[in-house]
Amino acid sequence: MRDRTEARQGREVLTARGYRSVAILVVVILATCSAAAVDNTTGLSRVPIEWRAVWSVPTVAENGNKFLKAPGHAVSGRAVAVATRQGIVRIHDPRTGALQRTIPTDAAQPAPITGVWIAGDTLVVARGIPDGAEQALYGHDLDTGAALWRRTITTALSQPRVDDTGSYRGPRIMVTERGIVVFERMDEPLDIQALDARTGKTTAQATYPRSCRLTGAATARSVRLLSYCQGNELRLASMDPRTLRQGWTRLLPSSASPKDGGPPIRLTANAEGYVQARAGEDDFFFGPDGRLLSTGSQAVKITDPDRWNPPLYAGFSTVANDRGGISTWPLPAYLISVDPGTGRLGGLPIDLPARLVSLAGASRDMAFVFSDVPGDGRLTAYRLIYGTVHPKTAWPDACGLLTGRDLAAFADGYRAAPATDGAAKCDWIPLADDGAVVSLSVEWVSSSEASARKLYSAEVAAIKEGGDIDPTTETPGFLSYTAATTNGFYGATIINVGPVIVRLTSSSRQAVRLISPLLRDRLLARYEPDAPAPAPARDRGWSFPTDAAVRTDLVVTGGVVYATSGDGTVSALDAATGAVRWRFRTGGSMMNDHVVAHGSVYAASSTGRLVALDTATGRLRWSRKIFVFADLVVAAGRLYVWTRRPAWFSKAKLVALDAASGKKLWTFQLPGDVLNPDAVPAGDVVLTGGDHGMMYALDPATGTEKWRYRAGAERARIQLVRAGATVYATSSYGDVSALDAVSGEVRWRSRITGTLSLYFRPVVAGETVYVGDSAGVTYALNATAGTLLWNFRAEGDKPAYQWDAVVADGLMYTAGPDRTLYALDAATGKARWRLPLDGGRDTGPVAAGGTIYLSDVAGTLYALDAATGTVRSRFRTGGAVETDPVVSDGFVYVGSSNGNIYARPTTSP
C-alpha cells in the first residue's frame, strides 16, 4: 500500500516505490526528448510535446500494503492490473484501458489484497492481514487468469535499531520477469529468498550478513540494492532475482558518501534498469549496466540529448538559482526522464499536482500515473504525443500582475522584488521592517483552459481535504485557505482564470483577503475581459481574518467583540460590522481565555506577558512578567491567575493581582498537584480545587486559607461550580458534595458508583445538579439532598470525549461519545429528540432565544429549534470551531482554526 503521507508529497515513484528527489528536477525542456521522426511536409523534426491522458480507472490509495511497501496496481507492456477493495484484481489492456478479465478472491481463504505485481506472463497477488507479517502469495497466468500456484511467506517484523544499522528498509517483495525476491527478515541477518514466478518454488536463498543499512528496487530483469555500510561506504549492486548472485557493484563517489551514521537512503528504478540513488541530499543516476550517468548537480543542467528514455519518476520541476541551490516549482507533476547518454534530466508536465501523484510504470510511449486526488483516486494512462511545434502560452510577469496601488489596499510603501531563481514569482516587500511580505507565484499556464481547470480542481480538493479554508470568499476558480507550518501560520489564495493558475500568500491573512480579489480582476481583464468577477453569496453577518487560529472564547460586550488569536494579538472588533477598532500584539501565542472587566481587557501570552488594555483604545494600562497557564478570573477588583515554572511542573500557585495596577496582592501555593486549576470567587471566599482530592477556601483580601475540605480521594481531580450560596464539588472518582460557599459547612455528600471519570465541571439548574463522565453517562442529582434522580447513557467511541450540558425551558442538552446531540427531559432524563453530528460535538451547546447553538467536529455551526431539534440553519466555517458560541444582539459569534472570527445572524423561532 502506498504510504499516504509520502503520497501527498509525491515521493513514491515507478514500481520500485522509492523516494523521489525534489532536488534534481528541471523545467520542461523540449530538447530532452529525442527526434522521433521528420515531418514530410515541413521537414521539421517531430519531437515529444505532451503527455495526453487516454484512459483511466478508479483506484484507491488503501489498495496495497504499507508494511510490505507493495503497490495496489501493476503495469507492464502487456497489461495493467488494478486491485479493488472487494479483493478482485481487474486486468486492463495498457493501450486502450479495456477490461480484459478479472481475478476473483480466494473463496476458501478470502483476505484483502496487499500487493499486485506483473512478472512477464505471470500476475502475482499478495493477500493477507494488512500490516501482517504472514502473507499468501498467488501466481496467475496473465493471459487467462488461471491459478498457477499459492504459497505462504513470512516477512518478520523489523525491530528498532540504532541508525538502522544492519536493517533493510525497502520493499519486502520485489517482482521481476526473471523471479520474485522476498526479504524474510528485515534485521540482521537479512534473510532473502528467491521464487520462480511461474511455479512459486524457491530457487535460491541467501543472507546479507554485513552491518549495512539496505534498500532495494526492482527493474524488469534484476533487483538493485543500495547499501550504506560501516566505514562510510555507499554502494549500489545488481542482484540476479533467480540466483540471488550479485552481478555488478558500484562504489558511489567517496566525497559524497554519508558520514557519522549516514543520512536516509532511497532508491528508484524503472523497468529498463535506470536508477536514481539518493543519500541525504545527494543524488546519483545510473544506467542499466551500472554506469554512473550523473550526479544531482550535473543532472539539472540543460543539454541536448539525442535519445528518449521512459520516465523514471513523477515529481516537481525545479529551477536553479544564482546561489547554487534549487527550488521546486511549479504546481503540475512532471514525468522525469534521465538521458542515457549524458545523465541529464528533462520532462513534460501532466495535468495533476505533483504532490498527489506517483508513477506506477512506463514504457517507450506510455506512462501510468496513480493520482491520489481526494474523492477521485485513479490510475491514468498517458500517451506520449509527438509533434513539430511545442504549444506555448506566454507566461505573465508575476510582478506585473499587481501594482503598488493594489497593495495600498492593505498598506502603503510596498515594492516588488522578482524571484532570482528563474521561477515566475514575485515578493512584495514593505518598506517598514515589521510589515508582512506578500508573495505572488504564477503556478502554471496551461495549453488549454480545460487542463488548467483539472489541475486547479485537483489542488483545491487536496487543500480542502488537508487544511482549513475560507468559505465566505470562495467562488468558482477562487479559494482562500490557511496553513499552519513550522515557520508559522499563513494565508493563501489560489486562483484559476482561463489557462492561468496563480497563488497569493502572506503571513497577513488580512492582506490576502484584500489583495486577492484585485489579483483576480487583473487576470480576468487579461484572459477573460468580458467575464464578470464572481462574488460570494452575501447575507447578514461578517467574518474577520486574524493571522492565527482563534482558540480562546470570545467576549462580546458593549457592542464590541474582544478576541485573541494564536499569534498573540488582541483584537477589538465592532460587533455589528466586524470593523477593527484596535489591535494589540503581545508576542507569543494565546492559549488561555481573556477577560473583560473594569474597562480593561486582561490577556496572557505564552511568552510570560500579562497585559491590561484599555477597552476603548487598546492602550496598554499595565504589563507584568508572569507565566499564566489557565483562564483568567476577575472579581471585586482582583485578577486571579495561575502560574507555575517550568511549564511541565505539577505544582502551581494562585496569584491575586490588583486589577487596576497589576500589583501582586498575595500568592497561595497548593500543597498537591494542580494540573487543571480553577478559581471560583464566592463572596467572602475564593474557592479552588486541585488534582489531589482537596478543595480550599481562601480569603480574597489576603490569600490566607479559611478552610479546606476533602472532596475526593488522594489523586482525584476536583471540579467546582457555585450556585447562589452553595458550591458543588465533584471528584473524578464519583464523589459529589454540596457545601456552604462561605463557611464550608457540608450540606450533603453523595457518591456515584461505577465511574472513575467525573472530570468535567457540573451544571446546576434550578433544583438539579447535572454531572457527566468520560464514558458518556449523564447523572441528575437533587440539588438540596444529593439523591440520584436519573441517569442517561450515550455509549460511543469518540476520542477525547468532553461532557458538557446546558439547561433551558425544561430540557437538558448534551452530546454523547456516540456523536449525537440529545435533548433530555430535565426532570426525568427521557430523550425528547436527538440529532447525529458529523464527527460529534466540538463546542457548545449554548441556549438562547429558543435556539440551541453548537458546532460539530467537521466545523459546521448549527442553529437548532430547542423544542424539536429541527435544523434552522447550518454554516460551514471552513475550519474547526474552537470557541463556544456567544449570542448577543442578533448575532452568534465563534472563532475558528482557520483564523476567522464569524458573526452569523441568529435564527428566530
Short mmCIF file of C-alpha atoms in Angstrom, two decimals, residues 215-607:
data_model
loop_
_atom_site.label_atom_id
_atom_site.label_comp_id
_atom_site.label_asym_id
_atom_site.label_seq_id
_atom_site.Cartn_x
_atom_site.Cartn_y
_atom_site.Cartn_z
CA THR A 215 17.13 -0.65 0.48
CA GLY A 216 16.06 -2.15 -2.85
CA ALA A 217 14.17 -1.62 -6.10
CA ALA A 218 13.15 -3.90 -8.95
CA THR A 219 13.77 -3.49 -12.66
CA ALA A 220 12.33 -5.75 -15.36
CA ARG A 221 15.09 -8.37 -15.08
CA SER A 222 17.09 -7.61 -11.94
CA VAL A 223 17.00 -6.24 -8.41
CA ARG A 224 19.06 -3.23 -7.39
CA LEU A 225 20.35 -2.89 -3.83
CA LEU A 226 21.66 0.33 -2.31
CA SER A 227 23.63 -0.13 0.89
CA TYR A 228 25.35 2.13 3.36
CA CYS A 229 27.86 0.11 5.34
CA GLN A 230 30.22 0.72 8.20
CA GLY A 231 33.20 2.74 7.15
CA ASN A 232 31.02 5.28 5.29
CA GLU A 233 30.73 3.09 2.23
CA LEU A 234 27.84 3.78 -0.10
CA ARG A 235 27.42 1.04 -2.70
CA LEU A 236 24.97 0.12 -5.46
CA ALA A 237 24.69 -3.52 -6.52
CA SER A 238 22.75 -5.55 -9.08
CA MET A 239 21.31 -8.89 -7.98
CA ASP A 240 20.02 -11.76 -10.12
CA PRO A 241 16.44 -12.37 -8.90
CA ARG A 242 16.66 -16.09 -9.66
CA THR A 243 20.03 -16.99 -8.13
CA LEU A 244 20.49 -14.02 -5.73
CA ARG A 245 24.02 -13.68 -7.02
CA GLN A 246 25.46 -10.21 -7.41
CA GLY A 247 26.19 -9.12 -10.97
CA TRP A 248 27.98 -5.81 -10.63
CA THR A 249 28.62 -3.39 -7.77
CA ARG A 250 29.46 0.29 -7.89
CA LEU A 251 31.00 2.31 -5.11
CA LEU A 252 29.47 5.77 -5.06
CA PRO A 253 31.94 8.67 -5.02
CA SER A 254 33.59 8.85 -1.63
CA SER A 255 33.31 12.62 -1.50
CA ALA A 256 29.55 12.22 -1.37
CA SER A 257 29.42 9.20 0.95
CA PRO A 258 27.44 9.51 4.18
CA LYS A 259 29.26 10.47 7.36
CA ASP A 260 28.67 9.83 11.04
CA GLY A 261 25.90 7.28 10.89
CA GLY A 262 24.71 8.30 7.47
CA PRO A 263 21.61 10.02 6.14
CA PRO A 264 18.49 8.23 4.86
CA ILE A 265 18.99 6.32 1.61
CA ARG A 266 16.42 5.86 -1.15
CA LEU A 267 16.38 4.01 -4.44
CA THR A 268 14.20 4.44 -7.53
CA ALA A 269 14.36 2.34 -10.69
CA ASN A 270 12.38 1.90 -13.87
CA ALA A 271 11.79 -1.28 -15.81
CA GLU A 272 14.68 -0.65 -18.21
CA GLY A 273 17.15 -0.51 -15.35
CA TYR A 274 17.82 3.22 -14.95
CA VAL A 275 18.34 4.09 -11.32
CA GLN A 276 18.27 7.11 -9.07
CA ALA A 277 20.16 6.53 -5.80
CA ARG A 278 19.74 9.10 -3.05
CA ALA A 279 21.71 9.51 0.17
CA GLY A 280 20.63 12.52 2.19
CA GLU A 281 20.64 15.40 -0.28
CA ASP A 282 22.99 13.69 -2.76
CA ASP A 283 21.63 12.12 -5.94
CA PHE A 284 23.25 9.69 -8.37
CA PHE A 285 21.88 8.43 -11.69
CA PHE A 286 22.99 5.08 -13.10
CA GLY A 287 22.36 3.25 -16.36
CA PRO A 288 21.23 -0.39 -16.68
CA ASP A 289 24.85 -1.57 -16.76
CA GLY A 290 25.74 0.28 -13.56
CA ARG A 291 27.47 3.13 -15.33
CA LEU A 292 27.27 6.38 -13.37
CA LEU A 293 25.49 8.81 -15.67
CA SER A 294 25.48 11.91 -13.49
CA THR A 295 25.15 13.30 -10.01
CA GLY A 296 22.32 15.59 -8.98
CA SER A 297 24.21 18.80 -9.65
CA GLN A 298 25.15 17.63 -13.13
CA ALA A 299 21.66 16.34 -13.92
CA VAL A 300 19.92 19.70 -13.64
CA LYS A 301 21.96 21.27 -16.44
CA ILE A 302 20.11 21.81 -19.71
CA THR A 303 21.53 19.71 -22.53
CA ASP A 304 20.58 18.41 -25.97
CA PRO A 305 20.45 14.61 -25.66
CA ASP A 306 19.63 12.60 -28.75
CA ARG A 307 17.73 9.74 -27.15
CA TRP A 308 14.42 9.33 -25.33
CA ASN A 309 14.12 7.14 -22.24
CA PRO A 310 10.88 6.15 -20.42
CA PRO A 311 10.17 8.32 -17.35
CA LEU A 312 11.93 7.41 -14.15
CA TYR A 313 9.61 9.15 -11.70
CA ALA A 314 6.94 11.82 -11.29
CA GLY A 315 7.63 14.96 -9.32
CA PHE A 316 8.01 18.71 -9.25
CA SER A 317 10.11 20.62 -11.68
CA THR A 318 12.88 22.78 -10.31
CA VAL A 319 14.81 25.87 -11.20
CA ALA A 320 18.41 26.61 -10.27
CA ASN A 321 19.01 29.90 -8.53
CA ASP A 322 22.01 32.18 -8.70
CA ARG A 323 23.23 30.99 -5.29
CA GLY A 324 23.81 27.45 -6.45
CA GLY A 325 20.65 26.00 -4.95
CA ILE A 326 17.40 24.87 -6.50
CA SER A 327 13.72 25.28 -5.68
CA THR A 328 10.75 23.07 -6.52
CA TRP A 329 8.27 24.72 -8.85
CA PRO A 330 5.69 24.90 -10.33
CA LEU A 331 2.39 23.19 -9.46
CA PRO A 332 2.00 20.35 -12.02
CA ALA A 333 3.65 16.98 -11.90
CA TYR A 334 6.40 16.32 -14.43
CA LEU A 335 7.24 12.86 -15.72
CA ILE A 336 11.02 12.98 -15.44
CA SER A 337 13.36 11.06 -17.71
CA VAL A 338 17.13 10.64 -17.48
CA ASP A 339 19.12 10.86 -20.71
CA PRO A 340 21.09 7.62 -21.15
CA GLY A 341 23.98 9.41 -22.81
CA THR A 342 24.56 12.37 -20.54
CA GLY A 343 22.57 11.62 -17.40
CA ARG A 344 20.79 14.96 -17.67
CA LEU A 345 17.12 15.25 -16.78
CA GLY A 346 14.12 16.54 -18.63
CA GLY A 347 10.41 16.10 -18.58
CA LEU A 348 6.94 17.05 -19.72
CA PRO A 349 4.07 18.01 -17.41
CA ILE A 350 0.73 16.35 -16.81
CA ASP A 351 -2.50 17.98 -15.65
CA LEU A 352 -2.28 16.93 -11.97
CA PRO A 353 -0.46 18.40 -8.95
CA ALA A 354 2.92 16.85 -8.25
CA ARG A 355 2.17 16.19 -4.58
CA LEU A 356 -0.80 13.97 -5.46
CA VAL A 357 0.76 11.59 -7.98
CA SER A 358 3.25 8.79 -8.32
CA LEU A 359 4.48 6.97 -11.40
CA ALA A 360 3.27 3.37 -11.43
CA GLY A 361 5.21 2.37 -14.54
CA ALA A 362 6.14 3.42 -18.06
CA SER A 363 7.05 2.15 -21.50
CA ARG A 364 8.51 3.90 -24.54
CA ASP A 365 5.42 5.97 -25.22
CA MET A 366 3.08 5.23 -22.31
CA ALA A 367 3.15 6.31 -18.68
CA PHE A 368 0.79 5.11 -15.95
CA VAL A 369 0.20 7.55 -13.11
CA PHE A 370 -1.54 6.97 -9.79
CA SER A 371 -3.30 10.13 -8.61
CA ASP A 372 -4.47 10.41 -5.02
CA VAL A 373 -6.92 13.28 -5.56
CA PRO A 374 -9.32 13.28 -2.57
CA GLY A 375 -12.53 11.59 -3.61
CA ASP A 376 -11.15 10.62 -7.01
CA GLY A 377 -8.21 8.22 -6.75
CA ARG A 378 -7.29 6.97 -10.23
CA LEU A 379 -4.76 5.13 -12.30
CA THR A 380 -4.42 7.10 -15.55
CA ALA A 381 -2.69 6.06 -18.75
CA TYR A 382 -0.88 8.86 -20.59
CA ARG A 383 0.37 8.55 -24.15
CA LEU A 384 3.40 10.48 -25.37
CA ILE A 385 2.36 12.79 -28.21
CA TYR A 386 4.85 13.84 -30.86
CA GLY A 387 4.67 16.99 -32.94
CA THR A 388 6.72 19.59 -34.72
CA VAL A 389 5.82 22.57 -32.58
CA HIS A 390 5.51 22.65 -28.83
CA PRO A 391 2.35 24.54 -27.82
CA LYS A 392 3.47 27.66 -26.00
CA THR A 393 1.46 30.09 -23.94
CA ALA A 394 3.01 33.31 -22.76
CA TRP A 395 3.64 33.38 -19.03
CA PRO A 396 2.74 36.68 -17.40
CA ASP A 397 5.28 38.67 -15.44
CA ALA A 398 4.46 37.86 -11.81
CA CYS A 399 5.44 41.34 -10.63
CA GLY A 400 3.26 42.86 -13.35
CA LEU A 401 0.05 41.28 -12.07
CA LEU A 402 -0.14 43.68 -9.12
CA THR A 403 0.80 47.30 -8.59
CA GLY A 404 1.83 49.33 -5.60
CA ARG A 405 -1.63 50.86 -5.67
CA ASP A 406 -3.16 47.38 -5.33
CA LEU A 407 -1.01 46.71 -2.27
CA ALA A 408 -2.12 50.04 -0.81
CA ALA A 409 -5.47 48.35 -0.14
CA PHE A 410 -3.58 46.74 2.73
CA ALA A 411 -0.68 49.10 3.48
CA ASP A 412 1.41 51.74 1.75
CA GLY A 413 5.06 51.50 0.74
CA TYR A 414 5.35 48.10 -0.94
CA ARG A 415 7.98 47.38 -3.59
CA ALA A 416 8.21 44.45 -6.00
CA ALA A 417 11.13 42.00 -5.80
CA PRO A 418 11.23 39.41 -8.63
CA ALA A 419 12.47 35.89 -7.89
CA THR A 420 16.16 35.34 -8.64
CA ASP A 421 15.91 31.58 -9.27
CA GLY A 422 14.08 31.73 -12.56
CA ALA A 423 10.64 30.99 -11.14
CA ALA A 424 7.63 33.10 -12.06
CA LYS A 425 7.37 34.54 -8.58
CA CYS A 426 7.34 38.00 -7.05
CA ASP A 427 7.65 39.13 -3.45
CA TRP A 428 6.03 42.41 -2.50
CA ILE A 429 8.12 43.75 0.35
CA PRO A 430 7.06 46.51 2.74
CA LEU A 431 9.45 49.37 3.33
CA ALA A 432 8.83 49.00 7.06
CA ASP A 433 10.73 46.10 8.56
CA ASP A 434 7.76 44.92 10.61
CA GLY A 435 5.31 44.63 7.72
CA ALA A 436 4.06 41.43 6.15
CA VAL A 437 5.56 40.22 2.86
CA VAL A 438 3.04 39.37 0.13
CA SER A 439 4.17 36.71 -2.36
CA LEU A 440 2.67 36.02 -5.79
CA SER A 441 3.51 32.92 -7.81
CA VAL A 442 2.34 32.01 -11.30
CA GLU A 443 1.83 28.31 -10.65
CA TRP A 444 1.05 27.28 -14.20
CA VAL A 445 0.00 28.47 -17.65
CA SER A 446 -1.66 25.54 -19.37
CA SER A 447 -2.01 24.78 -23.05
CA SER A 448 -5.79 24.69 -22.57
CA GLU A 449 -8.37 26.06 -20.16
CA ALA A 450 -9.74 22.56 -19.55
CA SER A 451 -6.32 21.30 -18.46
CA ALA A 452 -5.92 24.28 -16.13
CA ARG A 453 -9.34 23.66 -14.57
CA LYS A 454 -8.48 20.00 -13.95
CA LEU A 455 -5.18 20.93 -12.31
CA TYR A 456 -6.86 23.63 -10.21
CA SER A 457 -9.70 21.31 -9.14
CA ALA A 458 -7.27 18.61 -8.01
CA GLU A 459 -5.22 21.10 -6.00
CA VAL A 460 -8.34 22.58 -4.39
CA ALA A 461 -9.59 19.09 -3.45
CA ALA A 462 -6.29 18.38 -1.70
CA ILE A 463 -6.37 21.74 0.09
CA LYS A 464 -9.89 21.11 1.36
CA GLU A 465 -9.01 17.57 2.40
CA GLY A 466 -5.99 18.52 4.45
CA GLY A 467 -6.47 22.08 5.69
CA ASP A 468 -8.66 25.00 6.65
CA ILE A 469 -10.36 27.15 4.03
CA ASP A 470 -12.32 30.41 3.99
CA PRO A 471 -15.74 29.55 2.53
CA THR A 472 -17.03 33.12 2.91
CA THR A 473 -14.89 34.23 -0.05
CA GLU A 474 -14.97 31.07 -2.20
CA THR A 475 -16.20 31.39 -5.78
CA PRO A 476 -15.52 29.33 -8.94
CA GLY A 477 -11.80 29.47 -9.62
CA PHE A 478 -11.07 31.27 -6.32
CA LEU A 479 -10.24 29.62 -2.98
CA SER A 480 -8.62 31.17 0.09
CA TYR A 481 -7.16 28.90 2.75
CA THR A 482 -4.85 28.91 5.72
CA ALA A 483 -1.94 26.70 6.68
CA ALA A 484 -0.02 26.15 9.90
CA THR A 485 3.63 25.22 9.34
CA THR A 486 6.78 25.01 11.42
CA ASN A 487 7.55 28.51 10.18
CA GLY A 488 4.23 29.94 11.27
CA PHE A 489 0.65 30.49 10.18
CA TYR A 490 -0.06 31.97 6.76
CA GLY A 491 -2.95 32.70 4.45
CA ALA A 492 -3.16 31.97 0.74
CA THR A 493 -5.47 32.20 -2.25
CA ILE A 494 -5.25 30.02 -5.34
CA ILE A 495 -6.91 31.48 -8.44
CA ASN A 496 -7.69 29.98 -11.84
CA VAL A 497 -8.67 32.27 -14.72
CA GLY A 498 -8.59 30.83 -18.22
CA PRO A 499 -5.34 28.88 -18.69
CA VAL A 500 -3.56 30.51 -15.73
CA ILE A 501 -3.24 29.40 -12.11
CA VAL A 502 -1.69 31.81 -9.59
CA ARG A 503 -1.20 31.71 -5.83
CA LEU A 504 -1.00 34.62 -3.39
CA THR A 505 0.43 34.04 0.10
CA SER A 506 1.23 36.16 3.13
CA SER A 507 1.62 35.87 6.88
CA SER A 508 -1.13 38.51 7.00
CA ARG A 509 -4.48 36.95 6.19
CA GLN A 510 -5.97 40.44 6.00
CA ALA A 511 -3.55 41.24 3.18
CA VAL A 512 -4.57 38.06 1.35
CA ARG A 513 -8.27 38.88 1.73
CA LEU A 514 -7.89 42.46 0.50
CA ILE A 515 -5.48 41.84 -2.38
CA SER A 516 -6.73 38.51 -3.79
CA PRO A 517 -9.86 39.99 -5.45
CA LEU A 518 -7.70 42.66 -7.10
CA LEU A 519 -5.39 39.96 -8.45
CA ARG A 520 -8.35 38.01 -9.83
CA ASP A 521 -9.65 41.16 -11.53
CA ARG A 522 -6.25 41.69 -13.16
CA LEU A 523 -6.34 38.14 -14.54
CA LEU A 524 -9.91 38.48 -15.76
CA ALA A 525 -9.04 41.69 -17.59
CA ARG A 526 -6.22 39.86 -19.37
CA TYR A 527 -7.69 36.44 -20.11
CA GLU A 528 -11.48 36.84 -19.90
CA PRO A 529 -12.20 40.56 -20.40
CA ASP A 530 -15.93 40.06 -20.90
CA ALA A 531 -16.45 37.82 -17.88
CA PRO A 532 -17.83 39.40 -14.69
CA ALA A 533 -15.98 38.76 -11.46
CA PRO A 534 -17.99 36.18 -9.47
CA ALA A 535 -18.97 37.28 -5.99
CA PRO A 536 -19.64 35.04 -2.98
CA ALA A 537 -23.18 34.83 -1.65
CA ARG A 538 -23.89 37.64 0.80
CA ASP A 539 -26.09 37.59 3.84
CA ARG A 540 -26.30 39.46 7.10
CA GLY A 541 -23.20 38.84 9.13
CA TRP A 542 -19.45 39.16 8.72
CA SER A 543 -16.13 37.43 9.13
CA PHE A 544 -12.79 38.88 10.14
CA PRO A 545 -9.44 37.27 9.26
CA THR A 546 -6.94 37.17 12.10
CA ASP A 547 -3.40 35.94 11.49
CA ALA A 548 -3.61 32.73 13.52
CA ALA A 549 -6.12 30.26 14.88
CA VAL A 550 -8.73 31.63 17.30
CA ARG A 551 -8.87 29.13 20.16
CA THR A 552 -9.97 31.24 23.14
CA ASP A 553 -13.59 32.11 23.82
CA LEU A 554 -14.77 35.47 22.51
CA VAL A 555 -16.03 38.18 24.84
CA VAL A 556 -18.87 40.30 23.46
CA THR A 557 -19.88 43.33 25.48
CA GLY A 558 -20.83 46.93 24.83
CA GLY A 559 -21.14 46.42 21.09
CA VAL A 560 -17.54 45.12 20.78
CA VAL A 561 -16.10 41.67 20.17
CA TYR A 562 -12.84 41.14 22.06
CA ALA A 563 -10.79 38.25 20.70
CA THR A 564 -7.30 36.81 20.97
CA SER A 565 -5.55 34.77 18.27
CA GLY A 566 -2.70 32.31 18.33
CA ASP A 567 -0.15 34.88 17.16
CA GLY A 568 -0.55 36.82 20.41
CA THR A 569 -2.83 39.54 19.03
CA VAL A 570 -5.73 41.03 20.98
CA SER A 571 -8.40 42.42 18.63
CA ALA A 572 -11.37 44.66 19.33
CA LEU A 573 -13.96 44.48 16.53
CA ASP A 574 -17.25 46.27 16.04
CA ALA A 575 -19.87 43.67 16.93
CA ALA A 576 -22.25 44.77 14.16
CA THR A 577 -19.82 45.18 11.25
CA GLY A 578 -16.54 43.46 12.15
CA ALA A 579 -14.62 46.70 11.61
CA VAL A 580 -11.36 46.90 13.54
CA ARG A 581 -11.44 49.28 16.48
CA TRP A 582 -7.93 48.43 17.63
CA ARG A 583 -5.39 45.60 17.73
CA PHE A 584 -2.54 44.93 20.17
CA ARG A 585 0.35 42.47 19.74
CA THR A 586 1.56 40.82 22.93
CA GLY A 587 4.04 38.42 21.29
CA GLY A 588 3.99 34.65 21.66
CA SER A 589 0.63 32.91 21.40
CA MET A 590 -2.66 33.00 23.27
CA MET A 591 -3.93 29.74 24.76
CA ASN A 592 -5.95 30.88 27.80
CA ASP A 593 -9.23 32.77 27.86
CA HIS A 594 -9.03 36.52 28.26
CA VAL A 595 -11.45 38.51 30.40
CA VAL A 596 -13.03 41.97 30.12
CA ALA A 597 -13.82 43.92 33.31
CA HIS A 598 -13.37 47.36 34.86
CA GLY A 599 -12.78 48.97 31.44
CA SER A 600 -9.83 46.68 30.70
CA VAL A 601 -9.07 43.60 28.63
CA TYR A 602 -6.81 41.20 30.52
CA ALA A 603 -4.86 38.71 28.40
CA ALA A 604 -1.79 36.49 28.88
CA SER A 605 0.64 35.26 26.22
CA SER A 606 2.89 32.21 26.12
CA THR A 607 5.97 34.43 26.45
#
